[in-house]
């Protein structure tokens, strides 16, 4: 645990105690600024061990302290300041905390605490985005009173000690099984854009989060992953091949090409069913009165994959407002998909844009399972579990 120079540093001993209660052995580092807010004595008492300080780093010793401390399974930065974020985002190593962070191999969790004006500053935002892109995790800051005088109610307040401890324990859980090793997984995500003229298009509010979650889970389980995505506002995932597309026809070409070597194809993309019959080369000026646009159907990619299925497992998604299970089962049968995850566009906090999802697994034979509402990542995990079951079943038959 690294404790940063923030008012929230006073909560660090409480986080330390909770982690120790959770059975975690914690080495603690305090930056010079942190020691202005919390004493070395209270940190070492809570950690039941010495505190790594810059003074200790520079005292003669047989090993390099930053390397010894970096042999941790995970790092958490409590009361992460703008300064620490900037240092880490730019590879600085001018104090023990930053030098250790440069050497840590395990996951890194930042728990920022700073005034909301600072947190919302573009420089801080850019540093956070950079660290996220490198796979660092972030917890908070939460919305709430910040500082002793409650100044700047808004973003800025650090997550509570129990939340931080729970997040660290989650990071330390055994890593995902490598049960997709050697498999190629193709995932489509996000919306398509069907241009009518050079500046106007038909699209939908798909965020791409579900597809990205499937791609990332497959990657973490050892698969080679091709993620074909429409325009979305999500950080670039690392360690997988990302193919960016616009229109459904481009999505089709990219998915069909990637699917040639695929073992599992998951179609989460919200494909526009229609495109303009004629794409106007020039911007269409407005005219008096009504206008109509002639639309023509897009190819159904999942159905096309289903016609030439080979040994692949095919998974679709569907959104229904009524008769969900029957319609989804009919869809799975029609498209020759192994199963479809049905979700409900009208549920708050799920499906379009949300971080959670509540889905029903529907097979072509009409059998179904309601899954509990959970994170999209957890839905992704269960989806891939089911795809592996289908694959094993097919090999057994
Ligand atoms: N899909 C596809 N190609 C399309 C349209 C959809 O591959 N042109 C895929 C989606 O990625 C999703 C599933 O098919 O996995 C959804 O089926 P779809 O028929 O689009 O569902 P709805 O649009 O809900 O169908 P309908 O409007 O007919 O109810």
Coordinates of C-alpha atoms and ligand atoms in Angstrom, one line a residue:
X1 CA 0.0 0.0 0.0
X2 CA 1.2 3.4 -1.0
X3 CA -0.1 6.3 1.0
X4 CA -0.2 9.6 -0.8
X5 CA -0.2 13.2 0.3
X6 CA -3.8 13.9 0.7
X7 CA -6.2 14.6 3.6
X8 CA -7.6 11.1 3.0
X9 CA -4.2 9.7 4.1
X10 CA -5.7 9.6 7.7
X11 CA -8.0 6.8 6.5
X12 CA -5.0 4.6 5.5
X13 CA -4.6 2.9 9.0
X14 CA -8.2 1.9 8.8
X15 CA -7.7 0.4 5.4
X16 CA -4.6 -1.4 6.6
X17 CA -6.5 -2.9 9.5
X18 CA -9.3 -4.2 7.3
X19 CA -6.8 -5.8 4.9
X20 CA -5.0 -7.5 7.7
X21 CA -8.4 -8.8 9.0
X22 CA -8.9 -10.1 5.5
X23 CA -5.7 -12.1 5.8
X24 CA -3.6 -9.9 3.6
X25 CA 0.1 -9.1 4.5
X26 CA 0.6 -5.5 3.7
X27 CA 3.9 -3.5 3.3
X28 CA 3.2 0.2 3.5
X29 CA 5.0 3.1 1.8
X30 CA 4.3 6.7 2.8
X31 CA 5.3 9.6 0.6
X32 CA 7.0 12.6 2.1
X33 CA 3.7 14.5 1.7
X34 CA 1.6 11.7 3.2
X35 CA 3.7 12.0 6.5
X36 CA 2.4 15.5 6.8
X37 CA -1.1 14.1 7.2
X38 CA -0.7 10.8 9.0
X39 CA 2.1 9.7 11.3
X40 CA 4.6 7.0 10.6
X41 CA 3.8 5.5 14.0
X42 CA 0.1 5.1 13.3
X43 CA 0.8 3.5 9.9
X44 CA 3.4 1.1 11.2
X45 CA 1.1 0.1 14.1
X46 CA -1.7 -0.6 11.7
X47 CA 0.6 -2.5 9.3
X48 CA 2.4 -4.3 12.1
X49 CA 5.7 -3.5 10.3
X50 CA 8.0 -0.8 9.2
X51 CA 6.9 2.0 6.9
X52 CA 8.8 2.5 3.7
X53 CA 9.9 6.1 3.5
X54 CA 12.3 8.0 1.3
X55 CA 14.6 8.2 4.3
X56 CA 14.7 4.4 4.6
X57 CA 15.1 4.1 0.8
X58 CA 18.3 6.1 0.9
X59 CA 19.8 4.5 4.0
X60 CA 22.5 1.8 3.4
X61 CA 20.9 -1.7 3.2
X62 CA 21.7 -4.9 1.4
X63 CA 18.9 -4.8 -1.1
X64 CA 17.1 -2.1 -3.1
X65 CA 14.0 -1.3 -1.0
X66 CA 11.8 -0.4 -4.0
X67 CA 12.5 -3.8 -5.6
X68 CA 11.9 -5.7 -2.4
X69 CA 8.6 -3.9 -1.9
X70 CA 7.6 -4.4 -5.6
X71 CA 7.5 -8.2 -5.1
X72 CA 3.9 -7.7 -4.0
X73 CA 0.9 -9.4 -5.6
X74 CA -0.9 -6.1 -6.0
X75 CA -0.4 -2.4 -5.2
X76 CA -3.0 0.0 -3.9
X77 CA -2.5 3.7 -3.7
X78 CA -4.6 5.2 -0.9
X79 CA -5.2 9.0 -1.0
X80 CA -3.7 9.0 -4.4
X81 CA -2.8 12.6 -5.2
X82 CA -2.6 14.4 -8.6
X83 CA 1.2 14.4 -8.1
X84 CA 1.4 10.6 -7.7
X85 CA -0.8 10.1 -10.7
X86 CA 1.3 12.4 -12.8
X87 CA 4.5 10.8 -11.7
X88 CA 3.3 7.3 -12.5
X89 CA 1.7 8.3 -15.8
X90 CA 5.1 9.7 -16.9
X91 CA 7.4 7.0 -15.5
X92 CA 9.0 9.1 -12.8
X93 CA 11.0 7.3 -10.1
X94 CA 12.2 10.1 -7.9
X95 CA 10.7 8.8 -4.7
X96 CA 10.2 5.3 -3.1
X97 CA 6.5 5.2 -4.0
X98 CA 7.0 5.9 -7.7
X99 CA 10.1 3.7 -8.0
X100 CA 8.2 0.8 -6.5
X101 CA 5.2 1.4 -8.8
X102 CA 7.5 1.2 -11.8
X103 CA 8.7 -2.2 -10.6
X104 CA 5.4 -3.8 -9.5
X105 CA 4.3 -6.7 -11.7
X106 CA 0.8 -7.3 -10.2
X107 CA -2.4 -5.2 -10.6
X108 CA -2.4 -1.6 -9.5
X109 CA -5.4 0.0 -7.9
X110 CA -5.6 3.8 -7.5
X111 CA -7.9 5.3 -4.9
X112 CA -7.8 9.0 -5.6
X113 CA -8.7 11.7 -3.2
X114 CA -8.4 15.3 -4.3
X115 CA -10.4 18.5 -4.6
X116 CA -12.9 18.2 -7.5
X117 CA -11.4 21.1 -9.4
X118 CA -8.1 19.2 -9.4
X119 CA -9.8 15.9 -10.3
X120 CA -11.6 17.5 -13.2
X121 CA -8.5 19.2 -14.5
X122 CA -7.6 18.1 -18.0
X123 CA -4.0 17.2 -17.0
X124 CA -5.2 14.9 -14.2
X125 CA -7.9 13.4 -16.5
X126 CA -5.2 12.7 -19.2
X127 CA -2.9 11.0 -16.6
X128 CA -5.8 8.9 -15.4
X129 CA -6.8 7.9 -18.9
X130 CA -3.2 6.9 -19.6
X131 CA -2.9 4.7 -16.6
X132 CA -6.3 3.1 -17.3
X133 CA -5.1 2.3 -20.8
X134 CA -2.2 0.5 -19.3
X135 CA -4.6 -1.6 -17.3
X136 CA -4.4 0.2 -13.9
X137 CA -7.6 0.0 -11.9
X138 CA -9.4 3.0 -10.3
X139 CA -11.8 3.2 -7.4
X140 CA -13.6 6.4 -7.0
X141 CA -13.4 9.2 -6.1
X142 CA -16.9 9.2 -4.8
X143 CA -19.3 12.2 -4.8
X144 CA -19.6 13.7 -1.4
X145 CA -18.4 16.3 1.1
X146 CA -14.7 16.7 0.7
X147 CA -12.2 18.3 3.1
X148 CA -12.7 19.6 6.6
X149 CA -15.0 22.5 5.6
X150 CA -17.0 20.4 3.2
X151 CA -15.6 22.5 0.4
X152 CA -16.3 21.4 -3.1
X153 CA -19.2 19.0 -2.6
X154 CA -18.9 17.0 -5.8
X155 CA -16.4 14.5 -7.0
X156 CA -13.3 14.2 -5.0
X157 CA -14.0 12.3 -1.8
X158 CA -12.0 9.1 -1.4
X159 CA -13.8 5.7 -1.3
X160 CA -14.5 4.4 2.2
X161 CA -12.0 2.0 3.9
X162 CA -14.2 -1.1 3.7
X163 CA -14.8 -0.5 -0.1
X164 CA -11.1 -0.1 -0.7
X165 CA -10.3 -3.3 1.3
X166 CA -13.0 -5.2 -0.6
X167 CA -11.6 -4.0 -3.9
X168 CA -8.0 -5.1 -3.0
X169 CA -9.3 -8.5 -1.9
X170 CA -11.0 -8.8 -5.3
X171 CA -7.8 -8.0 -7.1
X172 CA -6.0 -10.7 -5.1
X173 CA -8.4 -13.4 -6.0
X174 CA -6.8 -16.2 -8.0
X175 CA -6.6 -15.1 -11.6
X176 CA -9.0 -16.5 -14.1
X177 CA -8.5 -20.0 -15.3
X178 CA -6.7 -20.3 -18.7
X179 CA -9.6 -22.4 -20.0
X180 CA -9.7 -20.6 -23.4
X181 CA -6.0 -21.2 -24.1
X182 CA -5.4 -21.9 -27.8
X183 CA -8.9 -20.8 -28.9
X184 CA -9.8 -17.8 -31.2
X185 CA -12.7 -15.8 -30.0
X186 CA -14.3 -13.2 -32.3
X187 CA -16.5 -10.6 -30.6
X188 CA -18.5 -7.8 -32.3
X189 CA -19.5 -4.8 -30.2
X190 CA -21.1 -1.4 -30.3
X191 CA -23.4 0.2 -32.8
X192 CA -23.1 0.6 -36.6
X193 CA -23.5 3.9 -38.4
X194 CA -25.4 3.9 -41.7
X195 CA -24.6 7.1 -43.4
X196 CA -27.4 8.8 -45.4
X197 CA -25.1 11.6 -46.7
X198 CA -21.5 12.6 -45.7
X199 CA -22.7 14.1 -42.4
X200 CA -25.8 12.2 -41.3
X201 CA -26.3 8.7 -40.2
X202 CA -28.7 6.2 -38.6
X203 CA -27.4 4.6 -35.5
X204 CA -28.4 3.5 -32.0
X205 CA -27.1 4.1 -28.4
X206 CA -25.2 0.8 -28.0
X207 CA -22.2 1.6 -25.7
X208 CA -20.1 -1.4 -26.6
X209 CA -19.6 -2.3 -22.9
X210 CA -21.1 -5.8 -23.1
X211 CA -18.9 -6.8 -26.1
X212 CA -15.8 -5.3 -24.6
X213 CA -16.4 -7.2 -21.4
X214 CA -16.7 -10.5 -23.4
X215 CA -13.5 -9.7 -25.3
X216 CA -11.5 -8.8 -22.2
X217 CA -12.8 -11.9 -20.3
X218 CA -11.8 -14.1 -23.2
X219 CA -8.4 -12.5 -23.3
X220 CA -7.8 -13.0 -19.6
X221 CA -8.8 -16.7 -20.0
X222 CA -6.1 -17.2 -22.6
X223 CA -7.9 -16.8 -25.9
X224 CA -6.7 -15.0 -28.9
X225 CA -9.3 -12.3 -29.4
X226 CA -10.5 -10.3 -32.3
X227 CA -12.8 -7.4 -31.3
X228 CA -14.7 -5.9 -34.1
X229 CA -16.3 -2.7 -32.9
X230 CA -18.4 0.2 -34.1
X231 CA -17.8 3.7 -32.8
X232 CA -17.8 3.6 -29.0
X233 CA -16.4 5.7 -26.2
X234 CA -14.4 3.1 -24.3
X235 CA -10.7 2.9 -23.6
X236 CA -8.7 0.8 -26.0
X237 CA -8.3 -2.7 -24.5
X238 CA -4.8 -4.1 -24.4
X239 CA -3.7 -7.5 -25.5
X240 CA -6.3 -8.2 -28.2
X241 CA -6.8 -7.3 -31.9
X242 CA -9.2 -4.4 -32.3
X243 CA -10.8 -3.8 -35.7
X244 CA -12.8 -0.6 -36.0
X245 CA -15.7 -0.4 -38.4
X246 CA -18.5 2.0 -39.2
X247 CA -21.3 0.5 -41.3
X248 CA -23.0 -2.9 -41.0
X249 CA -21.4 -3.9 -44.3
X250 CA -17.9 -3.2 -42.9
X251 CA -18.8 -5.1 -39.8
X252 CA -20.0 -8.1 -41.9
X253 CA -16.7 -8.2 -43.8
X254 CA -14.5 -7.9 -40.7
X255 CA -16.5 -10.5 -38.8
X256 CA -16.7 -13.0 -41.6
X257 CA -13.0 -12.7 -42.2
X258 CA -12.0 -13.1 -38.6
X259 CA -14.6 -16.0 -38.1
X260 CA -12.7 -18.2 -40.6
X261 CA -10.3 -19.1 -37.8
X262 CA -12.7 -18.6 -34.9
X263 CA -13.8 -21.2 -32.4
X264 CA -16.4 -18.9 -30.7
X265 CA -18.2 -15.9 -32.2
X266 CA -20.1 -13.6 -30.0
X267 CA -22.3 -11.1 -31.7
X268 CA -23.1 -8.3 -29.2
X269 CA -23.0 -5.6 -31.9
X270 CA -26.3 -3.7 -32.3
X271 CA -26.3 -3.9 -36.1
X272 CA -28.6 -1.5 -37.9
X273 CA -31.2 -3.6 -39.7
X274 CA -31.3 -1.1 -42.6
X275 CA -29.0 1.2 -44.5
X276 CA -29.8 3.9 -47.0
X277 CA -30.6 2.4 -50.4
X278 CA -28.6 5.2 -51.9
X279 CA -25.7 7.0 -50.1
X280 CA -25.8 10.6 -51.2
X281 CA -22.4 12.0 -52.1
X282 CA -23.3 15.5 -51.0
X283 CA -24.9 16.9 -47.9
X284 CA -28.6 17.1 -48.4
X285 CA -30.0 20.6 -47.8
X286 CA -33.3 20.8 -46.1
X287 CA -36.5 21.2 -48.2
X288 CA -39.9 22.4 -47.3
X289 CA -42.2 19.7 -46.0
X290 CA -41.7 16.0 -45.3
X291 CA -39.0 13.9 -46.7
X292 CA -38.6 10.2 -46.9
X293 CA -35.6 8.0 -47.0
X294 CA -35.5 4.8 -48.8
X295 CA -33.9 2.1 -46.7
X296 CA -32.7 -1.4 -47.7
X297 CA -32.0 -4.3 -45.4
X298 CA -28.5 -5.1 -44.2
X299 CA -27.3 -8.6 -44.3
X300 CA -27.9 -10.6 -41.1
X301 CA -24.3 -11.5 -40.1
X302 CA -25.3 -13.9 -37.3
X303 CA -27.5 -15.8 -39.8
X304 CA -24.8 -15.9 -42.4
X305 CA -22.4 -17.3 -39.8
X306 CA -25.1 -19.8 -38.9
X307 CA -25.4 -21.0 -42.5
X308 CA -21.7 -22.0 -42.6
X309 CA -21.2 -22.8 -38.9
X310 CA -18.5 -25.5 -39.0
X311 CA -17.4 -26.3 -35.5
X312 CA -17.9 -22.8 -34.2
X313 CA -20.0 -21.9 -31.2
X314 CA -22.3 -19.0 -32.2
X315 CA -23.7 -16.6 -29.6
X316 CA -26.2 -13.8 -30.3
X317 CA -27.9 -11.1 -28.3
X318 CA -31.4 -9.9 -28.6
X319 CA -33.5 -7.1 -27.2
X320 CA -37.1 -7.7 -26.8
X321 CA -39.9 -5.7 -25.2
X322 CA -42.5 -8.5 -25.2
X323 CA -42.7 -12.3 -25.6
X324 CA -38.9 -12.3 -25.0
X325 CA -38.2 -16.0 -24.6
X326 CA -40.3 -17.3 -27.5
X327 CA -39.0 -14.6 -29.8
X328 CA -35.4 -15.1 -28.8
X329 CA -35.7 -18.9 -29.1
X330 CA -37.2 -18.5 -32.6
X331 CA -34.3 -16.1 -33.4
X332 CA -31.7 -18.6 -32.2
X333 CA -33.3 -21.4 -34.3
X334 CA -33.7 -19.2 -37.4
X335 CA -30.1 -18.0 -37.3
X336 CA -28.6 -21.4 -36.2
X337 CA -27.1 -19.8 -33.1
X338 CA -26.2 -22.0 -30.1
X339 CA -27.8 -19.6 -27.7
X340 CA -29.0 -16.0 -27.4
X341 CA -28.7 -13.7 -24.4
X342 CA -31.9 -11.8 -24.2
X343 CA -32.0 -8.4 -22.5
X344 CA -34.6 -5.9 -21.7
X345 CA -34.1 -2.3 -23.1
X346 CA -36.6 -0.9 -20.7
X347 CA -34.8 -1.9 -17.5
X348 CA -32.9 1.0 -15.7
X349 CA -29.2 0.6 -15.3
X350 CA -28.9 -2.4 -17.6
X351 CA -28.4 -3.0 -21.3
X352 CA -27.8 0.2 -23.3
X353 CA -25.0 2.1 -21.6
X354 CA -25.2 0.6 -18.1
X355 CA -22.5 -1.3 -16.3
X356 CA -24.8 -4.0 -15.3
X357 CA -26.9 -6.4 -17.3
X358 CA -29.8 -8.7 -16.6
X359 CA -30.2 -11.4 -19.2
X360 CA -32.0 -14.6 -19.9
X361 CA -30.1 -17.4 -21.7
X362 CA -32.3 -18.8 -24.4
X363 CA -31.5 -21.8 -26.5
X364 CA -33.1 -22.6 -29.9
X365 CA -35.1 -25.5 -28.3
X366 CA -36.9 -23.0 -26.1
X367 CA -35.1 -23.9 -22.9
X368 CA -34.0 -20.9 -20.9
X369 CA -32.3 -19.7 -17.7
X370 CA -32.8 -16.3 -16.0
X371 CA -29.5 -15.0 -14.8
X372 CA -29.4 -12.5 -11.9
X373 CA -28.6 -8.9 -12.5
X374 CA -24.9 -8.5 -12.3
X375 CA -21.9 -6.7 -13.9
X376 CA -21.4 -7.0 -17.6
X377 CA -18.0 -8.6 -16.9
X378 CA -19.8 -11.3 -14.8
X379 CA -22.3 -11.9 -17.6
X380 CA -19.4 -12.2 -20.0
X381 CA -17.8 -14.8 -17.8
X382 CA -21.0 -16.9 -17.7
X383 CA -21.5 -16.5 -21.4
X384 CA -18.0 -17.9 -22.1
X385 CA -18.6 -20.7 -19.6
X386 CA -21.8 -21.7 -21.5
X387 CA -20.0 -21.4 -24.9
X388 CA -17.3 -23.8 -23.6
X389 CA -20.0 -26.2 -22.4
X390 CA -21.6 -26.2 -25.8
X391 CA -18.2 -26.8 -27.4
X392 CA -17.5 -29.7 -25.1
X393 CA -20.9 -31.2 -25.7
X394 CA -20.4 -31.0 -29.4
X395 CA -17.1 -32.7 -29.3
X396 CA -18.6 -35.4 -27.1
X397 CA -21.5 -36.1 -29.5
Ligands
LIG1 N1 -27.4 -9.3 -35.9 C1 -26.5 -9.6 -37.0 N2 -26.7 -8.9 -38.2 C2 -27.8 -8.1 -38.3 C3 -28.6 -7.9 -37.3 C4 -28.4 -8.5 -36.1 O1 -25.6 -10.3 -36.9 N3 -28.0 -7.5 -39.5 C5 -27.1 -10.0 -34.7 C6 -26.9 -9.1 -33.5 O2 -25.5 -8.8 -33.3 C7 -27.5 -9.9 -32.4 C8 -28.6 -10.7 -33.0 O3 -28.3 -10.8 -34.4 O4 -26.6 -10.9 -31.9 C9 -29.9 -9.9 -32.8 O5 -30.8 -10.3 -33.7 P1 -31.8 -9.2 -34.4 O6 -32.6 -10.0 -35.4 O7 -31.1 -8.0 -34.8 O8 -32.6 -8.8 -33.2 P2 -33.6 -7.7 -33.4 O9 -33.0 -6.5 -34.1 O10 -34.0 -7.5 -32.0 O11 -34.5 -8.4 -34.4 P3 -36.0 -8.0 -34.7 O12 -35.9 -6.6 -35.0 O13 -36.2 -8.9 -35.9 O14 -36.7 -8.4 -33.5

